[in-house]
mmCIF file of C-alpha atoms in Angstrom:
data_model
loop_
_atom_site.group_PDB
_atom_site.id
_atom_site.type_symbol
_atom_site.label_atom_id
_atom_site.label_comp_id
_atom_site.label_asym_id
_atom_site.label_seq_id
_atom_site.Cartn_x
_atom_site.Cartn_y
_atom_site.Cartn_z
ATOM 1 C CA LEU G 1 -28.907 -17.906 0.655
ATOM 2 C CA ALA G 2 -25.871 -18.154 -1.622
ATOM 3 C CA ILE G 3 -24.100 -20.710 0.556
ATOM 4 C CA ARG G 4 -27.301 -22.767 0.879
ATOM 5 C CA HIS G 5 -27.598 -22.805 -2.884
ATOM 6 C CA LEU G 6 -23.949 -23.861 -3.169
ATOM 7 C CA ILE G 7 -24.453 -26.722 -0.714
ATOM 8 C CA HIS G 8 -27.364 -28.029 -2.784
ATOM 9 C CA ALA G 9 -25.641 -27.416 -6.134
ATOM 10 C CA VAL G 10 -22.587 -29.456 -5.140
ATOM 11 C CA GLU G 11 -24.816 -32.358 -4.115
ATOM 12 C CA VAL G 12 -26.524 -32.267 -7.523
ATOM 13 C CA VAL G 13 -23.580 -31.532 -9.839
ATOM 14 C CA ARG G 14 -20.986 -33.495 -7.806
ATOM 15 C CA PRO G 15 -17.787 -31.828 -9.046
ATOM 16 C CA PRO G 16 -14.633 -33.808 -8.183
ATOM 17 C CA THR G 17 -13.256 -31.011 -6.005
ATOM 18 C CA VAL G 18 -14.660 -27.845 -4.454
ATOM 19 C CA CYS G 19 -12.648 -25.062 -2.809
ATOM 20 C CA LEU G 20 -14.444 -22.570 -0.602
ATOM 21 C CA GLU G 21 -12.922 -19.439 0.968
ATOM 22 C CA ASN G 22 -14.475 -17.525 3.846
ATOM 23 C CA VAL G 23 -13.609 -15.392 6.837
ATOM 24 C CA VAL G 24 -12.039 -17.045 9.872
ATOM 25 C CA GLY G 25 -14.819 -18.313 12.112
ATOM 26 C CA PHE G 26 -16.847 -19.788 9.275
ATOM 27 C CA GLU G 27 -15.360 -23.195 10.093
ATOM 28 C CA THR G 28 -17.093 -23.170 13.499
ATOM 29 C CA SER G 29 -20.449 -21.853 12.275
ATOM 30 C CA GLU G 30 -23.753 -23.682 11.993
ATOM 31 C CA THR G 31 -23.672 -23.110 8.248
ATOM 32 C CA PHE G 32 -20.371 -24.947 7.929
ATOM 33 C CA GLU G 33 -21.685 -27.748 10.129
ATOM 34 C CA ARG G 34 -24.646 -28.126 7.753
ATOM 35 C CA LEU G 35 -22.304 -28.075 4.758
ATOM 36 C CA GLN G 36 -20.046 -30.692 6.314
ATOM 37 C CA ASP G 37 -22.911 -33.022 7.195
ATOM 38 C CA ARG G 38 -24.543 -32.913 3.768
ATOM 39 C CA TRP G 39 -21.376 -33.102 1.711
ATOM 40 C CA THR G 40 -20.008 -35.931 3.820
ATOM 41 C CA GLN G 41 -23.223 -37.842 3.207
ATOM 42 C CA ALA G 42 -22.733 -37.140 -0.506
ATOM 43 C CA GLY G 43 -19.343 -38.864 -0.395
ATOM 44 C CA TYR G 44 -16.994 -35.915 -0.018
ATOM 45 C CA ARG G 45 -13.911 -35.738 2.154
ATOM 46 C CA ILE G 46 -13.518 -32.309 3.719
ATOM 47 C CA GLU G 47 -10.430 -30.536 5.015
ATOM 48 C CA THR G 48 -10.175 -26.999 6.371
ATOM 49 C CA SER G 49 -7.184 -24.790 7.004
ATOM 50 C CA VAL G 50 -6.517 -21.188 7.948
ATOM 51 C CA LEU G 51 -3.953 -19.421 5.801
ATOM 52 C CA CYS G 52 -2.650 -15.859 5.574
ATOM 53 C CA PRO G 53 -0.641 -14.575 2.583
ATOM 54 C CA SER G 54 1.935 -13.269 5.047
ATOM 55 C CA GLU G 55 2.820 -16.928 5.683
ATOM 56 C CA LEU G 56 3.842 -17.083 2.024
ATOM 57 C CA GLY G 57 6.049 -13.994 2.160
ATOM 58 C CA TRP G 58 3.489 -11.428 0.986
ATOM 59 C CA PRO G 59 3.420 -8.140 2.964
ATOM 60 C CA ASN G 60 -0.316 -8.332 3.571
ATOM 61 C CA ARG G 61 -2.381 -9.830 6.375
ATOM 62 C CA ARG G 62 -5.569 -11.467 5.104
ATOM 63 C CA PRO G 63 -6.249 -14.634 7.116
ATOM 64 C CA ARG G 64 -8.993 -16.750 5.625
ATOM 65 C CA VAL G 65 -10.337 -20.241 6.140
ATOM 66 C CA TYR G 66 -10.131 -22.552 3.134
ATOM 67 C CA CYS G 67 -12.410 -25.556 2.844
ATOM 68 C CA ILE G 68 -11.469 -28.272 0.379
ATOM 69 C CA ALA G 69 -14.087 -30.900 -0.430
ATOM 70 C CA SER G 70 -13.090 -33.780 -2.686
ATOM 71 C CA LEU G 71 -14.494 -37.081 -3.845
ATOM 72 C CA GLY G 72 -10.923 -38.416 -3.736
ATOM 73 C CA PRO G 73 -7.912 -38.001 -1.449
ATOM 74 C CA ILE G 74 -6.872 -34.496 -0.401
ATOM 75 C CA PRO G 75 -3.063 -34.221 -0.370
ATOM 76 C CA LYS G 76 -1.715 -31.572 1.980
ATOM 77 C CA ALA G 77 0.842 -29.232 0.451
ATOM 78 C CA PRO G 78 3.533 -27.955 2.852
ATOM 79 C CA LEU G 79 4.318 -24.252 2.847
ATOM 80 C CA PRO G 80 6.822 -23.630 0.048
ATOM 81 C CA ALA G 81 10.231 -22.067 0.508
ATOM 82 C CA PHE G 82 10.116 -18.395 -0.423
ATOM 83 C CA LEU G 83 11.937 -15.106 -0.239
ATOM 84 C CA PRO G 84 9.764 -12.520 1.556
ATOM 85 C CA LYS G 85 8.584 -9.718 -0.700
ATOM 86 C CA HIS G 86 9.202 -6.192 0.586
ATOM 87 C CA LEU G 87 6.269 -3.806 0.564
ATOM 88 C CA SER G 88 8.252 -1.279 -1.472
ATOM 89 C CA ASN G 89 7.906 -3.602 -4.482
ATOM 90 C CA PHE G 90 4.164 -2.930 -4.497
ATOM 91 C CA ILE G 91 4.241 0.844 -4.083
ATOM 92 C CA ASP G 92 3.883 3.387 -6.872
ATOM 93 C CA GLU G 93 6.396 6.049 -5.899
ATOM 94 C CA LYS G 94 5.131 8.355 -8.654
ATOM 95 C CA LEU G 95 1.949 9.098 -6.719
ATOM 96 C CA THR G 96 1.905 12.561 -5.142
ATOM 97 C CA PRO G 97 -0.737 14.793 -3.535
ATOM 98 C CA GLN G 98 -0.665 16.862 -6.723
ATOM 99 C CA THR G 99 -1.378 13.940 -9.067
ATOM 100 C CA HIS G 100 -3.691 11.918 -6.787
ATOM 101 C CA PRO G 101 -5.068 14.177 -4.037
ATOM 102 C CA GLU G 102 -7.924 11.731 -3.325
ATOM 103 C CA LEU G 103 -5.458 9.275 -1.771
ATOM 104 C CA TRP G 104 -4.158 11.601 0.925
ATOM 105 C CA LEU G 105 -5.830 11.986 4.292
ATOM 106 C CA GLU G 106 -6.505 15.507 5.467
ATOM 107 C CA PRO G 107 -4.080 16.363 8.292
ATOM 108 C CA GLU G 108 -6.953 16.928 10.736
ATOM 109 C CA MET G 109 -8.396 13.503 9.928
ATOM 110 C CA ALA G 110 -5.025 11.778 10.237
ATOM 111 C CA HIS G 111 -4.355 13.474 13.574
ATOM 112 C CA ARG G 112 -7.789 12.525 14.902
ATOM 113 C CA PHE G 113 -7.417 8.823 14.108
ATOM 114 C CA LEU G 114 -3.642 8.546 14.353
ATOM 115 C CA ASP G 115 -3.579 6.060 17.233
ATOM 116 C CA ALA G 116 -6.354 3.908 15.748
ATOM 117 C CA MET G 117 -5.070 3.794 12.152
ATOM 118 C CA ASP G 118 -2.946 0.936 10.890
ATOM 119 C CA ARG G 119 0.107 2.906 9.765
ATOM 120 C CA VAL G 120 2.850 1.511 7.549
ATOM 121 C CA ASP G 121 6.363 2.889 7.110
ATOM 122 C CA LEU G 122 8.402 1.695 4.141
ATOM 123 C CA ASP G 123 11.602 2.311 6.108
ATOM 124 C CA ALA G 124 10.628 -0.380 8.617
ATOM 125 C CA GLU G 125 12.502 -3.678 8.358
ATOM 126 C CA LYS G 126 9.448 -5.751 7.462
ATOM 127 C CA PRO G 127 6.494 -3.470 6.774
ATOM 128 C CA ILE G 128 3.232 -5.335 6.353
ATOM 129 C CA THR G 129 -0.240 -4.094 5.530
ATOM 130 C CA ALA G 130 -3.490 -4.983 7.239
ATOM 131 C CA CYS G 131 -6.374 -6.638 5.445
ATOM 132 C CA PHE G 132 -8.046 -4.238 3.025
ATOM 133 C CA ALA G 133 -11.779 -4.426 3.610
ATOM 134 C CA ALA G 134 -14.615 -3.437 1.291
ATOM 135 C CA SER G 135 -15.094 -0.308 3.423
ATOM 136 C CA TYR G 136 -11.617 1.037 2.636
ATOM 137 C CA GLY G 137 -11.857 4.632 1.477
ATOM 138 C CA LYS G 138 -15.001 5.167 3.558
ATOM 139 C CA ALA G 139 -14.074 3.949 7.044
ATOM 140 C CA ILE G 140 -10.765 5.081 8.542
ATOM 141 C CA VAL G 141 -10.375 2.408 11.200
ATOM 142 C CA ARG G 142 -10.198 -1.383 10.664
ATOM 143 C CA SER G 143 -10.542 -1.141 6.928
ATOM 144 C CA GLY G 144 -6.908 -1.265 5.802
ATOM 145 C CA SER G 145 -3.513 0.379 6.148
ATOM 146 C CA TYR G 146 -2.234 3.874 5.474
ATOM 147 C CA LEU G 147 1.192 4.622 4.068
ATOM 148 C CA GLN G 148 3.409 7.178 5.759
ATOM 149 C CA THR G 149 4.911 9.568 3.200
ATOM 150 C CA ARG G 150 6.786 12.869 3.334
ATOM 151 C CA TRP G 151 3.470 14.590 2.550
ATOM 152 C CA GLY G 152 1.537 12.814 5.294
ATOM 153 C CA TYR G 153 -0.529 9.644 5.334
ATOM 154 C CA ARG G 154 -2.210 8.310 2.241
ATOM 155 C CA ARG G 155 -4.431 5.453 1.238
ATOM 156 C CA PHE G 156 -3.081 2.664 -0.925
ATOM 157 C CA SER G 157 -4.272 3.063 -4.484
ATOM 158 C CA PRO G 158 -6.589 0.402 -5.942
ATOM 159 C CA ARG G 159 -3.723 -0.737 -8.186
ATOM 160 C CA GLU G 160 -1.452 -1.186 -5.159
ATOM 161 C CA VAL G 161 -4.146 -3.122 -3.291
ATOM 162 C CA ALA G 162 -4.690 -5.340 -6.325
ATOM 163 C CA ASN G 163 -0.960 -6.029 -6.546
ATOM 164 C CA LEU G 164 -0.844 -6.937 -2.852
ATOM 165 C CA LEU G 165 -3.627 -9.438 -3.529
ATOM 166 C CA GLY G 166 -1.465 -11.044 -6.210
ATOM 167 C CA PHE G 167 -3.014 -9.499 -9.331
ATOM 168 C CA ASP G 168 -0.212 -8.440 -11.651
ATOM 169 C CA ASP G 169 -0.265 -5.425 -13.947
ATOM 170 C CA GLN G 170 -1.850 -7.449 -16.747
ATOM 171 C CA PHE G 171 -5.020 -7.510 -14.663
ATOM 172 C CA LYS G 172 -6.656 -4.245 -15.656
ATOM 173 C CA LEU G 173 -8.866 -2.315 -13.275
ATOM 174 C CA PRO G 174 -11.769 -0.507 -14.971
ATOM 175 C CA GLU G 175 -10.775 3.149 -15.195
ATOM 176 C CA SER G 176 -14.412 4.237 -15.328
ATOM 177 C CA LEU G 177 -15.050 3.191 -11.712
ATOM 178 C CA PRO G 178 -14.267 5.512 -8.781
ATOM 179 C CA HIS G 179 -11.682 4.474 -6.218
ATOM 180 C CA THR G 180 -14.325 3.739 -3.578
ATOM 181 C CA LYS G 181 -15.998 1.207 -5.876
ATOM 182 C CA LEU G 182 -12.667 -0.409 -6.799
ATOM 183 C CA TRP G 183 -11.673 -0.689 -3.131
ATOM 184 C CA HIS G 184 -15.061 -2.255 -2.418
ATOM 185 C CA LEU G 185 -14.577 -4.846 -5.158
ATOM 186 C CA LEU G 186 -11.013 -5.632 -4.092
ATOM 187 C CA GLY G 187 -12.053 -5.906 -0.450
ATOM 188 C CA ASN G 188 -14.441 -8.682 -1.488
ATOM 189 C CA SER G 189 -11.832 -10.342 -3.687
ATOM 190 C CA LEU G 190 -9.230 -13.050 -3.015
ATOM 191 C CA SER G 191 -5.560 -13.279 -2.160
ATOM 192 C CA LEU G 192 -4.306 -15.188 -5.184
ATOM 193 C CA PRO G 193 -1.094 -16.490 -3.521
ATOM 194 C CA ALA G 194 -3.123 -17.942 -0.655
ATOM 195 C CA VAL G 195 -5.729 -19.489 -2.955
ATOM 196 C CA ARG G 196 -2.996 -20.919 -5.175
ATOM 197 C CA HIS G 197 -1.388 -22.637 -2.209
ATOM 198 C CA ALA G 198 -4.703 -23.787 -0.713
ATOM 199 C CA ILE G 199 -5.640 -25.676 -3.871
ATOM 200 C CA SER G 200 -2.101 -26.728 -4.884
ATOM 201 C CA GLY G 201 -2.581 -30.249 -3.538
ATOM 202 C CA CYS G 202 -5.710 -30.736 -5.638
ATOM 203 C CA ILE G 203 -4.539 -29.606 -9.064
#
């Protein structure tokens, strides 16, 4: 319903440019076909691209499709030159099982899902995390990565996940919310470096 409302709202309001982010596969869906037909009839040019922040040097995989609709030309911005960022720059080394026990997996749980978990070792040459989903903290498999430490495997803290999405320390997470709620919100959020590049040709 939300995307249908957006399709109609753009036709009525007619903003100069619209940027839409969605999961990969949206660009081949019936919903996107409807969007493309109606916005094209409304005078918009539409371009889509698939981009992952790892292509911009960020140690996080989060491929998404970006749809740019514009009433004017849509310049394409080439990938910028960058120095890859190492995952260690996003890790809070002060976290321990004593200070944040909720982050650590119980040994029995880690052993049970060891082969299915996405495990990350900071000593690797180019460690990179998987996409953190809204189910992180609840589901063990296919929800995000786990960091190997000398105390065992732990979850990435909400602050670390936020940093990997491009939110700097000035972006404050509400301390009143539990980790599971913060992970849920961040899993439904955006990768700021990817969004910044996706819209760079239009601003």
